[in-house]
mmCIF file with all atom_site columns, C-alpha atoms in Angstrom:
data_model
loop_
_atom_site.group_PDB
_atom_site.id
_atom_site.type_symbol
_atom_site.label_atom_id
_atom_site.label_alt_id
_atom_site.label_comp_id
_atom_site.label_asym_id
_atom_site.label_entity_id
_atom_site.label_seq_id
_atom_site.pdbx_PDB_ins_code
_atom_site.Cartn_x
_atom_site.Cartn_y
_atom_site.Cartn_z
_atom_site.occupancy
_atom_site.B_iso_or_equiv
_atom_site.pdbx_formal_charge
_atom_site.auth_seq_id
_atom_site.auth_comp_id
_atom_site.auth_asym_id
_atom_site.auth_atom_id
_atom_site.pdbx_PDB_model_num
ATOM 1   C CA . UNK A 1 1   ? -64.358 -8.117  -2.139  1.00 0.00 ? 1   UNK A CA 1
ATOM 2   C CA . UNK A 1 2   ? -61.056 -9.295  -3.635  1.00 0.00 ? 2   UNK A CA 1
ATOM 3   C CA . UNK A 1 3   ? -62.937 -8.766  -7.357  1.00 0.00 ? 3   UNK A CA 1
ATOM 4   C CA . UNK A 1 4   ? -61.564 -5.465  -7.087  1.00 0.00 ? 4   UNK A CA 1
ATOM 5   C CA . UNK A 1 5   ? -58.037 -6.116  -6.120  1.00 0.00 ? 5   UNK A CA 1
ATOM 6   C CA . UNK A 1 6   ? -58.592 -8.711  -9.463  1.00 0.00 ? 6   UNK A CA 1
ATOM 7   C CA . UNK A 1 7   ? -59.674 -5.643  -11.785 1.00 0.00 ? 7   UNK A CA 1
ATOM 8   C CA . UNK A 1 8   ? -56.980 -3.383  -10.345 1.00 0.00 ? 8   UNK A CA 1
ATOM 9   C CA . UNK A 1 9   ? -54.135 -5.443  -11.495 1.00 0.00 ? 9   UNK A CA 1
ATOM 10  C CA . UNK A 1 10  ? -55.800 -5.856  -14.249 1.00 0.00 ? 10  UNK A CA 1
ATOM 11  C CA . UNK A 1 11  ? -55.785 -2.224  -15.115 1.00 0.00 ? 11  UNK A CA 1
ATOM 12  C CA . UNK A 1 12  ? -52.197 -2.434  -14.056 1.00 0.00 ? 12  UNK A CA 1
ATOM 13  C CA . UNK A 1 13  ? -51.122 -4.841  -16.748 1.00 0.00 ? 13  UNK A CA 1
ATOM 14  C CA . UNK A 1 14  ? -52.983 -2.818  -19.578 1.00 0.00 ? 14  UNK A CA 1
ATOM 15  C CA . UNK A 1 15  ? -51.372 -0.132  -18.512 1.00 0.00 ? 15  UNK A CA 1
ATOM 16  C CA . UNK A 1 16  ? -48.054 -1.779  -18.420 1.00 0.00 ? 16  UNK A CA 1
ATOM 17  C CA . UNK A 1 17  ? -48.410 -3.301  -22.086 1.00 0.00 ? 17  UNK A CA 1
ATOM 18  C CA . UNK A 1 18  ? -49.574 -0.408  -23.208 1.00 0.00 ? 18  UNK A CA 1
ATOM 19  C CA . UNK A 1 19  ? -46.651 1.717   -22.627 1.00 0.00 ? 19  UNK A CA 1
ATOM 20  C CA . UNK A 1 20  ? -44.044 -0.809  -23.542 1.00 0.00 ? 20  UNK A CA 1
ATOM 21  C CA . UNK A 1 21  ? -45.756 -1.565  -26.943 1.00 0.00 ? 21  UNK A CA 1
ATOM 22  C CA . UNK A 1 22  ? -46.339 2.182   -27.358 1.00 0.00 ? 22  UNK A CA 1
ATOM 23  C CA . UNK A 1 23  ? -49.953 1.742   -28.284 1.00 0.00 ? 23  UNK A CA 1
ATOM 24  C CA . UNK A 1 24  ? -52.476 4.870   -28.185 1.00 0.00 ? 24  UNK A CA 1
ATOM 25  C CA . UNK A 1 25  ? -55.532 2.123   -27.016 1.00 0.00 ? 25  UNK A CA 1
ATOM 26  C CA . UNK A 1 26  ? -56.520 -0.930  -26.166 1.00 0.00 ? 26  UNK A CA 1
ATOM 27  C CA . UNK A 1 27  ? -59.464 -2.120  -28.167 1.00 0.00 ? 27  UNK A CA 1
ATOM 28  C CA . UNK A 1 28  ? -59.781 -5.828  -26.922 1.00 0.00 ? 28  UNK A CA 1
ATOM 29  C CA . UNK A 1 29  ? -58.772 -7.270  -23.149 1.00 0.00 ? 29  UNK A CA 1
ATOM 30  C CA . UNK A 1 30  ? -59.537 -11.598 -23.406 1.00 0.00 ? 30  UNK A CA 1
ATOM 31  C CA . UNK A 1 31  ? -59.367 -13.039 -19.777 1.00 0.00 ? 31  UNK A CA 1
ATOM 32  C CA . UNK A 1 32  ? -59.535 -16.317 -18.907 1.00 0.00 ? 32  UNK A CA 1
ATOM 33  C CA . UNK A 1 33  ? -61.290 -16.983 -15.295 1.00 0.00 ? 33  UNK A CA 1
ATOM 34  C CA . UNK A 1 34  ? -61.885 -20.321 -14.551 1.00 0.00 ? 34  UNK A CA 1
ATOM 35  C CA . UNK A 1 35  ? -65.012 -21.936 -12.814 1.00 0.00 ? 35  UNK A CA 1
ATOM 36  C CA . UNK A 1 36  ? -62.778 -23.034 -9.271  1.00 0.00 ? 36  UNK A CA 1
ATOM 37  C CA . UNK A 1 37  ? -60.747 -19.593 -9.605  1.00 0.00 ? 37  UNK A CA 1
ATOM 38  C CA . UNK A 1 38  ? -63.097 -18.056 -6.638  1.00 0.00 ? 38  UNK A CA 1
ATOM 39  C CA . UNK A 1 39  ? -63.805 -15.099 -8.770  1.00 0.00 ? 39  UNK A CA 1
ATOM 40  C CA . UNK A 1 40  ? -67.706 -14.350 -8.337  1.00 0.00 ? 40  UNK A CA 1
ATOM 41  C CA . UNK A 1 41  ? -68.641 -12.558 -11.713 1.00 0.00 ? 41  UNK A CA 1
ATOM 42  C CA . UNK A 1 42  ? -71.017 -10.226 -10.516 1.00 0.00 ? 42  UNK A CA 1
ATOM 43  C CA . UNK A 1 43  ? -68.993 -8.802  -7.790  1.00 0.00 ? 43  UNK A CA 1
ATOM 44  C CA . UNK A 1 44  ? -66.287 -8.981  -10.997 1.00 0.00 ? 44  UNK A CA 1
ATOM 45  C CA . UNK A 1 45  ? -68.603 -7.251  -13.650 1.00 0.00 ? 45  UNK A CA 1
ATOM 46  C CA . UNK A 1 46  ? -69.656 -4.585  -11.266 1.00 0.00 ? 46  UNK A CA 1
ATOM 47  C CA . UNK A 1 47  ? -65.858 -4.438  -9.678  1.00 0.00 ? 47  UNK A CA 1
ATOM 48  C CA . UNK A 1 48  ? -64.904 -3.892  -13.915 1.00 0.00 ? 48  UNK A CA 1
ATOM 49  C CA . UNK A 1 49  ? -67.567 -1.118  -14.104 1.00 0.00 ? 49  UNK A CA 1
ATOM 50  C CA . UNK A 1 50  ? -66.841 1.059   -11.397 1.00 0.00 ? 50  UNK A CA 1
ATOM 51  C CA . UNK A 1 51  ? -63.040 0.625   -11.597 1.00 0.00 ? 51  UNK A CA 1
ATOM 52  C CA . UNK A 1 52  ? -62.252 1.167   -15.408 1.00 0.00 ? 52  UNK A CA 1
ATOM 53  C CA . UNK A 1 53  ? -64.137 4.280   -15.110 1.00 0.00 ? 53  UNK A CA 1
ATOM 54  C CA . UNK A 1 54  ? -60.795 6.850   -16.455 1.00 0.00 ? 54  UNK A CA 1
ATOM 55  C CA . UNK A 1 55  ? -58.497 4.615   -17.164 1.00 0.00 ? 55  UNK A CA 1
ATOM 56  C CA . UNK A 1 56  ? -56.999 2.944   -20.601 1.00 0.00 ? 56  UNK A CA 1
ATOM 57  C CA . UNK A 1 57  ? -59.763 0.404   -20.270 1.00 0.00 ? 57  UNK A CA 1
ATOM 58  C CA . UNK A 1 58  ? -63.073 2.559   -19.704 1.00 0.00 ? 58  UNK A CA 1
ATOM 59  C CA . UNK A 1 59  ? -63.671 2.168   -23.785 1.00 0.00 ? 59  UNK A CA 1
ATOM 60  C CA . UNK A 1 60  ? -62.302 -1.410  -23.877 1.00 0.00 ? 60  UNK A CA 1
ATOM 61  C CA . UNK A 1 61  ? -63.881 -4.231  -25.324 1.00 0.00 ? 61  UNK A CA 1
ATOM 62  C CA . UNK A 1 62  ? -63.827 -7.163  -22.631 1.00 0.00 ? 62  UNK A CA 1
ATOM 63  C CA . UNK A 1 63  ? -63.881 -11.003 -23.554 1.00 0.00 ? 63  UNK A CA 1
ATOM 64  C CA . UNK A 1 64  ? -64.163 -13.645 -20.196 1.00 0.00 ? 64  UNK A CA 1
ATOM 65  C CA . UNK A 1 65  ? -63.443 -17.002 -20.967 1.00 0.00 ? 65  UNK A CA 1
ATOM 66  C CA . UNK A 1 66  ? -65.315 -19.218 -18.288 1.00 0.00 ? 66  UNK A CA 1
ATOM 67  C CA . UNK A 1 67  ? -62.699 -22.030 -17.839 1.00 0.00 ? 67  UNK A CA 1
ATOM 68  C CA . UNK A 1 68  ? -64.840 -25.084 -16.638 1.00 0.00 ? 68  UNK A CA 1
ATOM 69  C CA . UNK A 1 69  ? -63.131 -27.012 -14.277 1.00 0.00 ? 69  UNK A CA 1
ATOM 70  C CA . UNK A 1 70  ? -61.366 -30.690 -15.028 1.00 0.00 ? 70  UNK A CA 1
ATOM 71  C CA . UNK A 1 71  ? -59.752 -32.823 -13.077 1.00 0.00 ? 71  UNK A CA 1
ATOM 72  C CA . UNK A 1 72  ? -57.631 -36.553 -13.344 1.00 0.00 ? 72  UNK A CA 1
ATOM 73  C CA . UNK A 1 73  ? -58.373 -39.104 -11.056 1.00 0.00 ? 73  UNK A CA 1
ATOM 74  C CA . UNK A 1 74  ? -55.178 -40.143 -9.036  1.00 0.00 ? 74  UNK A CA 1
ATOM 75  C CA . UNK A 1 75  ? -56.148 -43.989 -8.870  1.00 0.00 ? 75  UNK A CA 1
ATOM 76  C CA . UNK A 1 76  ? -57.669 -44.399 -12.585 1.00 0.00 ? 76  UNK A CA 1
ATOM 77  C CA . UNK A 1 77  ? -56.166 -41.719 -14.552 1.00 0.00 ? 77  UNK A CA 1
ATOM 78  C CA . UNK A 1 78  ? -59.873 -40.971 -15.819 1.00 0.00 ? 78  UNK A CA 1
ATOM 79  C CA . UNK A 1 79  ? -60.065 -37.178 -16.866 1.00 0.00 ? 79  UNK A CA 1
ATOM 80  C CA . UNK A 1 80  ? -63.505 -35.519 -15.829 1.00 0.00 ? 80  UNK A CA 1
ATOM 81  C CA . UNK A 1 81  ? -65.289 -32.732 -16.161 1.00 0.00 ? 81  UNK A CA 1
ATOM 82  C CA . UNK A 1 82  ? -65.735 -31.565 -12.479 1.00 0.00 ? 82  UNK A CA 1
ATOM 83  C CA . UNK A 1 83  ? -68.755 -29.457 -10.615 1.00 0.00 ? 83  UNK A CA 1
ATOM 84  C CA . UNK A 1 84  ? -67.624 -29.481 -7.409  1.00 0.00 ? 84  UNK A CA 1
ATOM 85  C CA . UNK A 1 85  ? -64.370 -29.864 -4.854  1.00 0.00 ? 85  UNK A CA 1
ATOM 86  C CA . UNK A 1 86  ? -65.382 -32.705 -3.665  1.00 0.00 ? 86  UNK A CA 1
ATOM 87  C CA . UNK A 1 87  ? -66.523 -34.643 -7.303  1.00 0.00 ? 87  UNK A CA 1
ATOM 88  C CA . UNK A 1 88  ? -65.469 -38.539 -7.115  1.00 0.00 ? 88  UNK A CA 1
ATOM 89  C CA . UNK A 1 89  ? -64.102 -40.410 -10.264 1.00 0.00 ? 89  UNK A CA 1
ATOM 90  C CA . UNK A 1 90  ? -66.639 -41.047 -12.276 1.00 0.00 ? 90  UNK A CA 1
ATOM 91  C CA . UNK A 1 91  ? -64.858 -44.128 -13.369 1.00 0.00 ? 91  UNK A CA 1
ATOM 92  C CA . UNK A 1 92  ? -63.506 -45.707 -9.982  1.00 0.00 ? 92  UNK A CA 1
ATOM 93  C CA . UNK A 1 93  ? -65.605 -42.971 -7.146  1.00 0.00 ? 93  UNK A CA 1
ATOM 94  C CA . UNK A 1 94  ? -61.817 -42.169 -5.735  1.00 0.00 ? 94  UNK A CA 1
ATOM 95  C CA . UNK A 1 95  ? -61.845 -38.399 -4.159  1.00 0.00 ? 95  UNK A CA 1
ATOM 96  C CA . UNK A 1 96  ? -59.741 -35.582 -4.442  1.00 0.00 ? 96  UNK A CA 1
ATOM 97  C CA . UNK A 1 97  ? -58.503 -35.334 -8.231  1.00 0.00 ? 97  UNK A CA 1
ATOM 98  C CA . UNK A 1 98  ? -55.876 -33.420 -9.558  1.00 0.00 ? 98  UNK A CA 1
ATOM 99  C CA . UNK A 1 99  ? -57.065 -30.829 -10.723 1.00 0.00 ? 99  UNK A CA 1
ATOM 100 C CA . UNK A 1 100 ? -56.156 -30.106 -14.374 1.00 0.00 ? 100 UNK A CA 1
ATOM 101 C CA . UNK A 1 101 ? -57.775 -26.609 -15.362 1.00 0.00 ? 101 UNK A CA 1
ATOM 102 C CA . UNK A 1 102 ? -60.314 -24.513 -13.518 1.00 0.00 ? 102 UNK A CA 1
ATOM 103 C CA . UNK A 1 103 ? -58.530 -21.897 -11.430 1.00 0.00 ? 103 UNK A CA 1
ATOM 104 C CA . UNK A 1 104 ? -57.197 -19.734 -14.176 1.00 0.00 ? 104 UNK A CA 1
ATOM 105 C CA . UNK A 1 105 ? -57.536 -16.140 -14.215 1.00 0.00 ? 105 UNK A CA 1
ATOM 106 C CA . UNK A 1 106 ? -55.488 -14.378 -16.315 1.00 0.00 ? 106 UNK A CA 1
ATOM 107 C CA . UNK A 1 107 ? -54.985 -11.682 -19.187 1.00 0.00 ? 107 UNK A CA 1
ATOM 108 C CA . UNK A 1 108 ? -54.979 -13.935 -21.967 1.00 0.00 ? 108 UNK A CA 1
ATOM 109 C CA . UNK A 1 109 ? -54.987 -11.707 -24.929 1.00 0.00 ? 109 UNK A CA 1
ATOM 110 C CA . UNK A 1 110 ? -55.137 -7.620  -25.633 1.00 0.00 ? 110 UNK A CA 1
ATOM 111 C CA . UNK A 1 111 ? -55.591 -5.735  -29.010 1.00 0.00 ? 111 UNK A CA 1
ATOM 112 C CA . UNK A 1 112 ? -54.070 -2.503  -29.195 1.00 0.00 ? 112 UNK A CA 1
ATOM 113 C CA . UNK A 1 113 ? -53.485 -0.019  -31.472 1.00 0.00 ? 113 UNK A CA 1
#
């Protein structure tokens, strides 16, 4: 379960930001995780649950952005929304787009105080 190598590092860069800003808390954590980032949530959310458990996030607000996932067709240029890998152009049914966004996952944003 690589969810809670994900969470771990996350705890990491809290704690990291939180000692160079000199804050007492964090009251916010925003993440962005996108749909293609192979993150499965509830192995995340229960990963986030167990792990935060005395650290500076166990009182922590957390925000998840799902980041759906878009591609650009190499042959068209078309820009899609994309469900799958393996989605064809809608526009021209060429495989294998670029992908464009999808396979974030990243600290985005963090309130302190």
């Amino acid at each position: 379960m690589h969810e809670l190598s994900i969470v771990m590092n996350i705890i990491s860069i809290a704690e990291h930001e939180m000692t160079k800003s000199g804050a007492a808390s964090i009251d916010e954590i925003e993440l962005d995780i996108g749909q293609f980032s192979t993150v499965e949530m509830q192995a995340f959310d229960f990963a986030w649950q167990q792990a935060v458990k005395g650290t500076v996030l166990e009182k922590t607000s957390r925000k998840i952005n799902l980041i759906p996932a878009k591609g650009r067709c190499g042959e068209c240029n078309t820009e899609f929304m994309m469900n799958d890998w393996c989605d064809a152009c809608p526009n021209c049914s060429r495989y294998a787009p670029e992908l464009l966004q999808g396979r974030e996952l990243h600290v985005k944003r963090m309130i302190v105080h």
